Amino acid sequence: METKDLEKMMTAKEVSNYLRISEAALYEYRRTGTGPNYVRLNDRLVRYRKSDIDEWLNAKKIETK
């Protein structure tokens, strides 16, 4: 089992607090497929790995001069 698999799973509320966005914005990212990767545990239960969130943020980073 990879270390990534042992990470604490974050709720949408925890992720929205971490990113300082609304839960509705996070839902919209998930709905459109433009947000961080997530794990769907069942029809209603979604969790996020912090490493996936950080990876998504790094991909959004824009280098300035």
PDB file of N, CA and C in Angstrom, residues 4-49:
ATOM      1  N   LYS A   4       0.458   7.423   0.098  1.00  0.00           N
ATOM      2  CA  LYS A   4      -0.647   8.293  -0.306  1.00  0.00           C
ATOM      3  C   LYS A   4      -1.993   7.698   0.103  1.00  0.00           C
ATOM      4  N   ASP A   5      -2.100   6.375   0.063  1.00  0.00           N
ATOM      5  CA  ASP A   5      -3.354   5.704   0.425  1.00  0.00           C
ATOM      6  C   ASP A   5      -3.664   5.820   1.910  1.00  0.00           C
ATOM      7  N   LEU A   6      -2.652   6.112   2.730  1.00  0.00           N
ATOM      8  CA  LEU A   6      -2.841   6.196   4.168  1.00  0.00           C
ATOM      9  C   LEU A   6      -3.136   7.616   4.652  1.00  0.00           C
ATOM     10  N   GLU A   7      -3.167   8.571   3.727  1.00  0.00           N
ATOM     11  CA  GLU A   7      -3.433   9.955   4.093  1.00  0.00           C
ATOM     12  C   GLU A   7      -4.826  10.121   4.693  1.00  0.00           C
ATOM     13  N   LYS A   8      -4.940  11.099   5.569  1.00  0.00           N
ATOM     14  CA  LYS A   8      -6.245  11.455   6.099  1.00  0.00           C
ATOM     15  C   LYS A   8      -7.090  12.012   4.953  1.00  0.00           C
ATOM     16  N   MET A   9      -8.305  11.549   4.882  1.00  0.00           N
ATOM     17  CA  MET A   9      -9.212  12.030   3.849  1.00  0.00           C
ATOM     18  C   MET A   9      -9.929  13.278   4.377  1.00  0.00           C
ATOM     19  N   MET A  10     -10.025  14.296   3.538  1.00  0.00           N
ATOM     20  CA  MET A  10     -10.636  15.568   3.929  1.00  0.00           C
ATOM     21  C   MET A  10     -12.051  15.663   3.373  1.00  0.00           C
ATOM     22  N   THR A  11     -12.935  16.248   4.157  1.00  0.00           N
ATOM     23  CA  THR A  11     -14.297  16.498   3.703  1.00  0.00           C
ATOM     24  C   THR A  11     -14.321  17.733   2.802  1.00  0.00           C
ATOM     25  N   ALA A  12     -15.437  17.937   2.118  1.00  0.00           N
ATOM     26  CA  ALA A  12     -15.593  19.130   1.280  1.00  0.00           C
ATOM     27  C   ALA A  12     -15.486  20.389   2.134  1.00  0.00           C
ATOM     28  N   LYS A  13     -16.032  20.354   3.325  1.00  0.00           N
ATOM     29  CA  LYS A  13     -15.958  21.520   4.211  1.00  0.00           C
ATOM     30  C   LYS A  13     -14.506  21.813   4.587  1.00  0.00           C
ATOM     31  N   GLU A  14     -13.739  20.781   4.916  1.00  0.00           N
ATOM     32  CA  GLU A  14     -12.329  20.969   5.257  1.00  0.00           C
ATOM     33  C   GLU A  14     -11.549  21.513   4.065  1.00  0.00           C
ATOM     34  N   VAL A  15     -11.850  21.002   2.882  1.00  0.00           N
ATOM     35  CA  VAL A  15     -11.164  21.466   1.671  1.00  0.00           C
ATOM     36  C   VAL A  15     -11.536  22.907   1.362  1.00  0.00           C
ATOM     37  N   SER A  16     -12.800  23.241   1.473  1.00  0.00           N
ATOM     38  CA  SER A  16     -13.215  24.622   1.191  1.00  0.00           C
ATOM     39  C   SER A  16     -12.565  25.589   2.176  1.00  0.00           C
ATOM     40  N   ASN A  17     -12.430  25.186   3.435  1.00  0.00           N
ATOM     41  CA  ASN A  17     -11.723  26.020   4.415  1.00  0.00           C
ATOM     42  C   ASN A  17     -10.242  26.135   4.061  1.00  0.00           C
ATOM     43  N   TYR A  18      -9.633  25.035   3.672  1.00  0.00           N
ATOM     44  CA  TYR A  18      -8.220  25.025   3.301  1.00  0.00           C
ATOM     45  C   TYR A  18      -7.966  25.941   2.098  1.00  0.00           C
ATOM     46  N   LEU A  19      -8.850  25.880   1.103  1.00  0.00           N
ATOM     47  CA  LEU A  19      -8.688  26.687  -0.113  1.00  0.00           C
ATOM     48  C   LEU A  19      -9.278  28.087   0.018  1.00  0.00           C
ATOM     49  N   ARG A  20     -10.060  28.306   1.100  1.00  0.00           N
ATOM     50  CA  ARG A  20     -10.747  29.579   1.331  1.00  0.00           C
ATOM     51  C   ARG A  20     -11.713  29.912   0.199  1.00  0.00           C
ATOM     52  N   ILE A  21     -12.485  28.892  -0.170  1.00  0.00           N
ATOM     53  CA  ILE A  21     -13.551  29.052  -1.151  1.00  0.00           C
ATOM     54  C   ILE A  21     -14.819  28.453  -0.552  1.00  0.00           C
ATOM     55  N   SER A  22     -15.944  28.727  -1.169  1.00  0.00           N
ATOM     56  CA  SER A  22     -17.201  28.165  -0.670  1.00  0.00           C
ATOM     57  C   SER A  22     -17.312  26.684  -1.041  1.00  0.00           C
ATOM     58  N   GLU A  23     -18.123  25.977  -0.294  1.00  0.00           N
ATOM     59  CA  GLU A  23     -18.387  24.580  -0.644  1.00  0.00           C
ATOM     60  C   GLU A  23     -19.086  24.507  -1.998  1.00  0.00           C
ATOM     61  N   ALA A  24     -19.905  25.508  -2.313  1.00  0.00           N
ATOM     62  CA  ALA A  24     -20.589  25.546  -3.614  1.00  0.00           C
ATOM     63  C   ALA A  24     -19.572  25.656  -4.750  1.00  0.00           C
ATOM     64  N   ALA A  25     -18.530  26.458  -4.559  1.00  0.00           N
ATOM     65  CA  ALA A  25     -17.492  26.591  -5.585  1.00  0.00           C
ATOM     66  C   ALA A  25     -16.754  25.264  -5.760  1.00  0.00           C
ATOM     67  N   LEU A  26     -16.473  24.597  -4.649  1.00  0.00           N
ATOM     68  CA  LEU A  26     -15.808  23.291  -4.721  1.00  0.00           C
ATOM     69  C   LEU A  26     -16.687  22.277  -5.441  1.00  0.00           C
ATOM     70  N   TYR A  27     -17.978  22.296  -5.148  1.00  0.00           N
ATOM     71  CA  TYR A  27     -18.922  21.408  -5.843  1.00  0.00           C
ATOM     72  C   TYR A  27     -18.909  21.698  -7.345  1.00  0.00           C
ATOM     73  N   GLU A  28     -18.895  22.965  -7.708  1.00  0.00           N
ATOM     74  CA  GLU A  28     -18.888  23.339  -9.133  1.00  0.00           C
ATOM     75  C   GLU A  28     -17.609  22.839  -9.813  1.00  0.00           C
ATOM     76  N   TYR A  29     -16.474  22.957  -9.142  1.00  0.00           N
ATOM     77  CA  TYR A  29     -15.224  22.399  -9.678  1.00  0.00           C
ATOM     78  C   TYR A  29     -15.374  20.892  -9.908  1.00  0.00           C
ATOM     79  N   ARG A  30     -15.982  20.215  -8.945  1.00  0.00           N
ATOM     80  CA  ARG A  30     -16.165  18.760  -9.064  1.00  0.00           C
ATOM     81  C   ARG A  30     -17.119  18.438 -10.205  1.00  0.00           C
ATOM     82  N   ARG A  31     -18.209  19.191 -10.294  1.00  0.00           N
ATOM     83  CA  ARG A  31     -19.219  18.953 -11.329  1.00  0.00           C
ATOM     84  C   ARG A  31     -18.652  19.141 -12.733  1.00  0.00           C
ATOM     85  N   THR A  32     -17.805  20.149 -12.908  1.00  0.00           N
ATOM     86  CA  THR A  32     -17.249  20.446 -14.225  1.00  0.00           C
ATOM     87  C   THR A  32     -15.948  19.694 -14.507  1.00  0.00           C
ATOM     88  N   GLY A  33     -15.432  18.985 -13.496  1.00  0.00           N
ATOM     89  CA  GLY A  33     -14.199  18.236 -13.696  1.00  0.00           C
ATOM     90  C   GLY A  33     -12.959  19.102 -13.733  1.00  0.00           C
ATOM     91  N   THR A  34     -13.032  20.315 -13.153  1.00  0.00           N
ATOM     92  CA  THR A  34     -11.892  21.229 -13.195  1.00  0.00           C
ATOM     93  C   THR A  34     -11.196  21.374 -11.845  1.00  0.00           C
ATOM     94  N   GLY A  35     -11.678  20.684 -10.837  1.00  0.00           N
ATOM     95  CA  GLY A  35     -11.113  20.800  -9.496  1.00  0.00           C
ATOM     96  C   GLY A  35     -10.118  19.702  -9.190  1.00  0.00           C
ATOM     97  N   PRO A  36      -9.731  19.639  -7.926  1.00  0.00           N
ATOM     98  CA  PRO A  36      -8.781  18.599  -7.520  1.00  0.00           C
ATOM     99  C   PRO A  36      -9.397  17.210  -7.599  1.00  0.00           C
ATOM    100  N   ASN A  37      -8.562  16.201  -7.753  1.00  0.00           N
ATOM    101  CA  ASN A  37      -9.040  14.816  -7.745  1.00  0.00           C
ATOM    102  C   ASN A  37      -9.705  14.529  -6.414  1.00  0.00           C
ATOM    103  N   TYR A  38     -10.651  13.624  -6.442  1.00  0.00           N
ATOM    104  CA  TYR A  38     -11.375  13.253  -5.223  1.00  0.00           C
ATOM    105  C   TYR A  38     -11.699  11.771  -5.266  1.00  0.00           C
ATOM    106  N   VAL A  39     -12.157  11.262  -4.128  1.00  0.00           N
ATOM    107  CA  VAL A  39     -12.537   9.859  -4.014  1.00  0.00           C
ATOM    108  C   VAL A  39     -14.019   9.815  -3.677  1.00  0.00           C
ATOM    109  N   ARG A  40     -14.792   9.084  -4.476  1.00  0.00           N
ATOM    110  CA  ARG A  40     -16.228   8.926  -4.201  1.00  0.00           C
ATOM    111  C   ARG A  40     -16.398   7.584  -3.490  1.00  0.00           C
ATOM    112  N   LEU A  41     -16.748   7.666  -2.194  1.00  0.00           N
ATOM    113  CA  LEU A  41     -16.890   6.458  -1.390  1.00  0.00           C
ATOM    114  C   LEU A  41     -18.242   5.783  -1.589  1.00  0.00           C
ATOM    115  N   ASN A  42     -19.258   6.569  -1.908  1.00  0.00           N
ATOM    116  CA  ASN A  42     -20.574   6.056  -2.291  1.00  0.00           C
ATOM    117  C   ASN A  42     -21.303   7.176  -3.027  1.00  0.00           C
ATOM    118  N   ASP A  43     -22.587   7.039  -3.261  1.00  0.00           N
ATOM    119  CA  ASP A  43     -23.328   8.031  -4.047  1.00  0.00           C
ATOM    120  C   ASP A  43     -23.271   9.441  -3.457  1.00  0.00           C
ATOM    121  N   ARG A  44     -23.159   9.534  -2.131  1.00  0.00           N
ATOM    122  CA  ARG A  44     -23.229  10.842  -1.489  1.00  0.00           C
ATOM    123  C   ARG A  44     -21.959  11.258  -0.753  1.00  0.00           C
ATOM    124  N   LEU A  45     -21.007  10.355  -0.618  1.00  0.00           N
ATOM    125  CA  LEU A  45     -19.836  10.605   0.218  1.00  0.00           C
ATOM    126  C   LEU A  45     -18.581  10.795  -0.632  1.00  0.00           C
ATOM    127  N   VAL A  46     -18.045  12.021  -0.596  1.00  0.00           N
ATOM    128  CA  VAL A  46     -16.854  12.387  -1.361  1.00  0.00           C
ATOM    129  C   VAL A  46     -15.773  12.832  -0.381  1.00  0.00           C
ATOM    130  N   ARG A  47     -14.548  12.401  -0.622  1.00  0.00           N
ATOM    131  CA  ARG A  47     -13.419  12.806   0.197  1.00  0.00           C
ATOM    132  C   ARG A  47     -12.254  13.195  -0.709  1.00  0.00           C
ATOM    133  N   TYR A  48     -11.356  14.004  -0.158  1.00  0.00           N
ATOM    134  CA  TYR A  48     -10.187  14.502  -0.887  1.00  0.00           C
ATOM    135  C   TYR A  48      -8.919  14.155  -0.125  1.00  0.00           C
ATOM    136  N   ARG A  49      -7.855  13.864  -0.863  1.00  0.00           N
ATOM    137  CA  ARG A  49      -6.529  13.697  -0.267  1.00  0.00           C
ATOM    138  C   ARG A  49      -5.818  15.048  -0.342  1.00  0.00           C
TER     139      ARG A  49
END
